[in-house]
Amino acid sequence: MSSMSRARAARRIAAGAAYGGGGIGLVGAAAVGLLVAEVQLAKRHVGNGHSPHPPSADGLYGWGSPRSSAAGSGGGYSVLGEPPLRLVMLGDSTAAGQGVHRSRQTPGALLASGLAAVAERPVQLRVVALPGAQSDDLDRQVALTLEDHDRVPDICVIMIGANDVTHRMPPTRSVRYLSAAVRRLRTAGAEVVVGTCPDLGTIEPVQQPLRWLARRASRQLAAAQTIGVVEQGGRTVSLGDLLGPEFEANPRELFGPDNYHPSAEGYATAAMAVLPTVCAALGLWPADEERPDASRREGFLPVARAAAEAADEAGTEVTAALPTGPRGPWALLKRRRRRRLPTPEAAPTTAPEPSV
């Protein structure tokens, strides 16, 4: 599907989400039914790895924290006396970190450690993501996130969408639930970054032609998610086939033990793509990086076109720009340079001496 065709499809799905309506979407009910059957067979074939539950990663990370991996709560002030930044992970098994065995390997722990290193402040991480969750579970997760009105998160990261495709949730409903979640979080004062639907065509046991179908359905949903999120004031990062080449070249390394969820290396690759956008949302990225770079094909585009281009290129960020234009709202498309993530063990466990 061309970028322009995907843009038109995304606009239709997003409009249906905003104004009501449903339907299975553009891939067709019969085709999606075949995809679901194939994915379920794949899940039964590979199982769920060695642990059905992701490790708990809640805790304090980085500067001044009592320990750098899953550390419980409380304490942790930087050398400047600033309180910890609050990071919450919402979504499905990808956000929770299913498929790895240690809390430090989860995307939440990796993002918390990286954010603490950039901000030079501790980061308090809370994970409310639920393995198996679809977008209709986001209402419950947002309620948990905002239950303490005095401790609204500084930043929320949502990873959702794969289960919507495999469980045949109409994409208009999927986008409607996600848009509502982003709106509630932004209204409460939290910044929001959404990792859009990953490319299900990279699941190793799924064979052609259903692999192509999975890729098409995933990218359609990802583009529509981007429109819905940006219109509510959030930012998106395309996960897409971010790991596709690596999966094909070395699937045993980048797939987890179940061949369905990412491994530690896979989660690190995804976290490296999301971290710059998390930092930019909090005003922590270098100012010169905020200007669009024509050499990296960055710039202002109608939001549907930006969404379609992002769906085609993993690791691409889309954020709101001009509110109106001849073809509707406009967005800024960026391909940020990734920075190597510090491992949670390497994150400082005590505040450093101030420089003089």
XYZ file of C-alpha atoms in Angstrom:
356
model
C 0.000 0.000 0.000
C 1.371 3.443 -0.945
C 1.921 6.181 1.602
C -0.933 8.240 0.121
C -3.332 5.273 0.212
C -2.389 4.600 3.813
C -2.939 8.277 4.644
C -6.457 8.127 3.203
C -7.198 4.901 5.074
C -5.875 6.371 8.321
C -8.032 9.473 7.907
C -11.131 7.316 7.426
C -10.373 5.206 10.508
C -9.588 8.258 12.650
C -12.752 10.001 11.447
C -14.775 6.916 12.306
C -13.208 6.904 15.761
C -14.080 10.557 16.301
C -17.614 10.503 14.936
C -18.734 6.947 15.609
C -18.968 3.923 13.390
C -17.085 0.672 13.309
C -16.540 -2.270 11.066
C -13.623 -4.599 10.828
C -11.666 -2.156 8.724
C -10.000 -2.198 5.365
C -8.399 -5.636 5.513
C -11.766 -7.426 5.579
C -13.346 -9.724 8.135
C -12.489 -12.981 6.383
C -8.842 -12.014 5.920
C -8.484 -10.860 9.522
C -10.089 -14.107 10.654
C -7.360 -16.032 8.854
C -4.727 -13.809 10.442
C -6.152 -14.371 13.917
C -6.167 -18.133 13.408
C -2.554 -18.078 12.230
C -1.377 -15.943 15.154
C -3.207 -18.130 17.674
C -1.572 -21.205 16.167
C 1.759 -19.441 16.393
C 1.156 -18.642 20.064
C 0.273 -22.258 20.823
C 3.300 -23.425 18.867
C 5.813 -21.242 20.677
C 4.107 -21.043 24.068
C 4.686 -18.121 26.394
C 8.361 -18.510 27.180
C 9.614 -19.599 30.547
C 7.611 -17.101 32.595
C 3.960 -16.166 31.992
C 4.322 -12.970 34.047
C 6.645 -10.057 33.299
C 9.037 -9.096 36.103
C 7.997 -6.174 38.296
C 9.994 -3.073 37.406
C 8.239 -0.535 39.653
C 10.708 1.540 41.606
C 13.189 4.369 41.682
C 15.925 4.636 39.071
C 18.978 6.790 38.599
C 20.410 9.679 40.547
C 20.085 9.317 44.283
C 18.037 6.119 44.143
C 18.752 3.505 46.812
C 19.330 0.981 44.026
C 19.110 1.165 40.275
C 16.807 -1.731 39.461
C 13.246 -2.295 40.705
C 13.819 -0.446 43.935
C 10.494 0.060 45.608
C 9.302 3.554 46.386
C 10.270 6.674 48.215
C 13.379 8.806 48.551
C 15.720 9.742 45.773
C 16.549 13.400 45.262
C 19.146 14.699 42.828
C 22.099 16.795 43.842
C 19.938 19.860 43.072
C 17.217 18.646 45.421
C 14.666 18.077 42.677
C 12.010 15.409 43.259
C 11.922 12.356 41.009
C 10.292 12.524 37.621
C 7.273 10.232 37.434
C 7.069 7.816 34.516
C 4.134 5.436 33.974
C 4.012 2.624 31.419
C 0.579 1.714 30.047
C -0.509 -0.779 27.411
C -0.048 -4.469 26.712
C 2.648 -7.119 27.184
C 5.158 -5.062 25.201
C 4.865 -2.173 27.663
C 4.973 -4.590 30.604
C 8.080 -6.386 29.338
C 6.753 -9.903 28.939
C 9.348 -12.298 27.566
C 12.320 -11.267 29.726
C 13.311 -12.505 33.159
C 14.848 -9.482 34.909
C 13.195 -6.180 35.731
C 16.177 -4.257 34.364
C 15.480 -5.746 30.909
C 11.951 -4.362 30.636
C 11.274 -1.285 28.505
C 10.067 0.634 31.558
C 13.329 0.074 33.420
C 15.371 0.935 30.340
C 13.412 4.139 29.726
C 13.548 5.138 33.408
C 17.322 4.658 33.517
C 17.854 6.537 30.276
C 15.578 9.395 31.336
C 17.345 9.654 34.705
C 20.709 9.889 32.963
C 19.545 12.654 30.603
C 17.619 14.614 33.243
C 20.191 14.044 36.008
C 17.259 13.371 38.285
C 15.836 10.170 39.740
C 12.864 8.660 37.957
C 10.013 6.913 39.761
C 8.623 4.189 37.510
C 5.176 2.648 37.733
C 3.953 -0.028 35.336
C 0.189 -0.475 34.968
C 0.415 -2.218 31.576
C -1.270 -5.611 31.403
C -0.172 -8.527 29.197
C -2.943 -9.387 26.765
C -4.570 -5.964 27.089
C -6.464 -4.399 24.221
C -7.148 -0.706 23.866
C -10.433 -0.983 25.754
C -8.380 -1.708 28.909
C -6.753 1.719 28.737
C -9.682 3.310 30.587
C -8.904 1.116 33.622
C -5.174 1.741 33.327
C -5.619 5.502 33.107
C -7.839 5.413 36.207
C -5.026 3.641 38.091
C -2.495 6.138 36.776
C -4.518 9.161 37.920
C -5.905 7.749 41.169
C -3.611 10.002 43.249
C -4.460 13.550 42.192
C -1.401 14.885 44.011
C 1.006 12.652 42.058
C 0.133 13.108 38.401
C 2.844 11.534 36.213
C 5.226 13.803 34.355
C 5.266 11.428 31.398
C 3.220 8.420 30.315
C 4.345 5.933 27.675
C 1.677 3.775 26.031
C 2.396 0.730 23.855
C -0.785 -0.833 22.491
C -2.426 -2.213 19.372
C -1.132 -5.685 18.549
C -3.874 -7.464 20.509
C -6.489 -5.232 18.872
C -5.469 -6.642 15.495
C -5.258 -10.266 16.593
C -8.585 -10.069 18.470
C -10.382 -8.350 15.580
C -11.230 -5.134 17.387
C -12.511 -2.666 14.768
C -9.769 -0.084 14.233
C -12.204 2.780 14.770
C -12.919 1.462 18.283
C -9.245 0.897 18.928
C -8.358 4.467 18.010
C -11.333 5.842 19.953
C -10.174 4.155 23.181
C -6.582 5.300 22.686
C -7.584 8.873 21.883
C -9.767 9.030 25.005
C -6.881 7.754 27.154
C -4.479 10.341 25.754
C -7.040 13.107 26.244
C -7.568 12.185 29.926
C -3.832 12.029 30.625
C -3.109 15.310 28.850
C -6.013 17.027 30.616
C -4.538 15.884 33.944
C -1.217 17.482 33.004
C 0.880 14.509 31.901
C 2.918 14.377 28.719
C 2.083 11.337 26.593
C 4.191 9.316 24.153
C 2.589 6.406 22.292
C 4.536 3.604 20.675
C 2.127 2.690 17.875
C 1.076 -0.809 16.834
C 4.125 -2.944 16.013
C 4.448 -4.828 12.769
C 2.903 -8.251 13.336
C 4.492 -9.383 10.097
C 7.724 -9.891 12.036
C 6.288 -12.735 14.134
C 8.432 -15.623 12.989
C 5.865 -18.481 12.912
C 3.371 -16.467 10.809
C 3.840 -17.467 7.180
C 3.075 -15.756 3.876
C 0.656 -14.548 2.643
C -0.644 -13.832 6.144
C 2.630 -12.174 7.067
C 1.932 -9.528 4.413
C -1.639 -9.194 5.676
C -0.433 -8.779 9.265
C 1.972 -6.063 8.157
C -0.771 -4.221 6.259
C -3.283 -4.353 9.133
C -0.635 -3.294 11.663
C 0.506 -0.291 9.651
C -3.035 0.848 8.943
C -3.803 0.833 12.647
C -0.494 2.531 13.514
C -1.197 5.393 11.109
C -4.724 5.862 12.456
C -3.413 5.740 16.037
C -0.969 8.514 15.172
C -3.724 10.810 13.940
C -5.838 10.180 17.046
C -2.936 10.707 19.466
C -1.576 13.856 17.823
C -5.039 15.424 17.721
C -5.220 14.964 21.519
C -1.843 16.598 22.133
C 0.316 13.488 22.438
C 3.350 12.327 20.484
C 3.854 9.036 18.700
C 6.847 6.901 17.830
C 6.410 4.278 15.149
C 7.526 0.852 16.374
C 6.506 -0.693 13.045
C 9.115 -3.101 11.742
C 11.777 -1.480 13.926
C 13.110 -4.933 14.689
C 12.195 -6.488 11.343
C 15.672 -6.633 9.760
C 17.202 -7.820 13.021
C 14.502 -10.470 13.459
C 15.108 -11.781 9.960
C 18.887 -11.751 10.331
C 19.047 -13.161 13.845
C 15.593 -14.071 15.209
C 17.011 -16.176 18.033
C 18.733 -13.086 19.439
C 15.990 -10.492 19.122
C 12.949 -12.654 19.814
C 12.434 -13.787 23.380
C 12.221 -17.440 24.448
C 8.636 -17.602 23.154
C 9.509 -16.335 19.632
C 6.570 -13.939 20.027
C 7.647 -11.223 22.464
C 10.908 -9.266 22.142
C 13.998 -10.363 24.019
C 16.095 -8.062 26.219
C 17.968 -6.877 23.117
C 14.694 -6.304 21.304
C 13.240 -4.221 24.132
C 16.460 -2.200 24.299
C 16.163 -1.412 20.581
C 12.565 -0.246 21.040
C 13.423 1.787 24.149
C 16.260 3.544 22.295
C 13.732 4.652 19.689
C 11.249 5.965 22.265
C 13.663 7.658 24.711
C 14.480 10.750 22.570
C 10.778 11.531 22.183
C 10.201 11.065 25.928
C 13.035 13.498 26.626
C 11.781 15.972 24.022
C 8.273 15.897 25.509
C 9.782 16.919 28.856
C 11.942 19.656 27.326
C 15.171 17.752 27.964
C 16.412 17.295 24.396
C 18.966 19.731 22.914
C 17.308 22.771 21.367
C 19.062 22.317 18.028
C 17.497 18.848 17.762
C 14.005 20.360 17.894
C 14.405 22.096 14.544
C 13.441 19.947 11.553
C 16.466 18.717 9.618
C 15.852 18.557 5.875
C 18.810 16.205 5.423
C 16.905 13.629 7.512
C 13.688 14.295 5.571
C 12.041 15.980 8.563
C 9.425 18.676 8.283
C 5.828 19.827 8.618
C 3.177 17.717 6.890
C -0.592 17.235 7.030
C -1.123 14.926 9.983
C -2.497 12.034 7.898
C 0.490 12.102 5.564
C 2.915 12.314 8.481
C 1.135 9.363 10.094
C 1.405 7.279 6.930
C 5.096 8.067 6.488
C 5.778 7.204 10.127
C 3.978 3.872 9.743
C 6.314 3.076 6.854
C 9.502 3.942 8.766
C 10.006 2.680 12.292
C 11.464 5.017 14.878
C 9.774 8.093 13.376
C 8.187 10.652 15.702
C 5.034 12.629 14.938
C 3.881 15.536 17.094
C 1.284 18.290 16.694
C 2.356 21.462 14.926
C 0.027 23.924 13.194
C -3.610 23.472 14.266
C -5.117 24.218 10.856
C -4.175 24.056 7.216
C -5.733 23.519 3.780
C -5.822 19.767 4.426
C -6.576 19.823 8.145
C -4.177 19.800 11.122
C -0.453 19.662 10.456
C 2.215 17.739 12.317
C 5.982 17.739 12.661
C 7.669 14.539 11.500
C 11.107 13.875 13.015
C 13.667 11.112 12.774
C 15.583 11.671 15.974
C 19.107 10.457 16.548
C 19.085 7.648 19.073
C 21.356 7.567 22.090
C 22.723 4.473 23.699
C 20.783 3.552 26.816
C 22.581 3.103 30.131
C 21.796 -0.224 31.712
C 19.980 0.042 35.044
C 22.981 -1.486 36.813
C 25.157 1.286 35.416
C 22.873 4.084 36.573
C 24.329 6.010 39.544
C 22.968 4.787 42.862
C 24.049 7.812 44.836
C 24.075 11.461 43.917
C 27.480 12.576 42.548
C 29.545 15.268 44.192
C 28.702 18.688 42.763
C 31.276 20.127 40.409
C 33.062 23.265 41.502
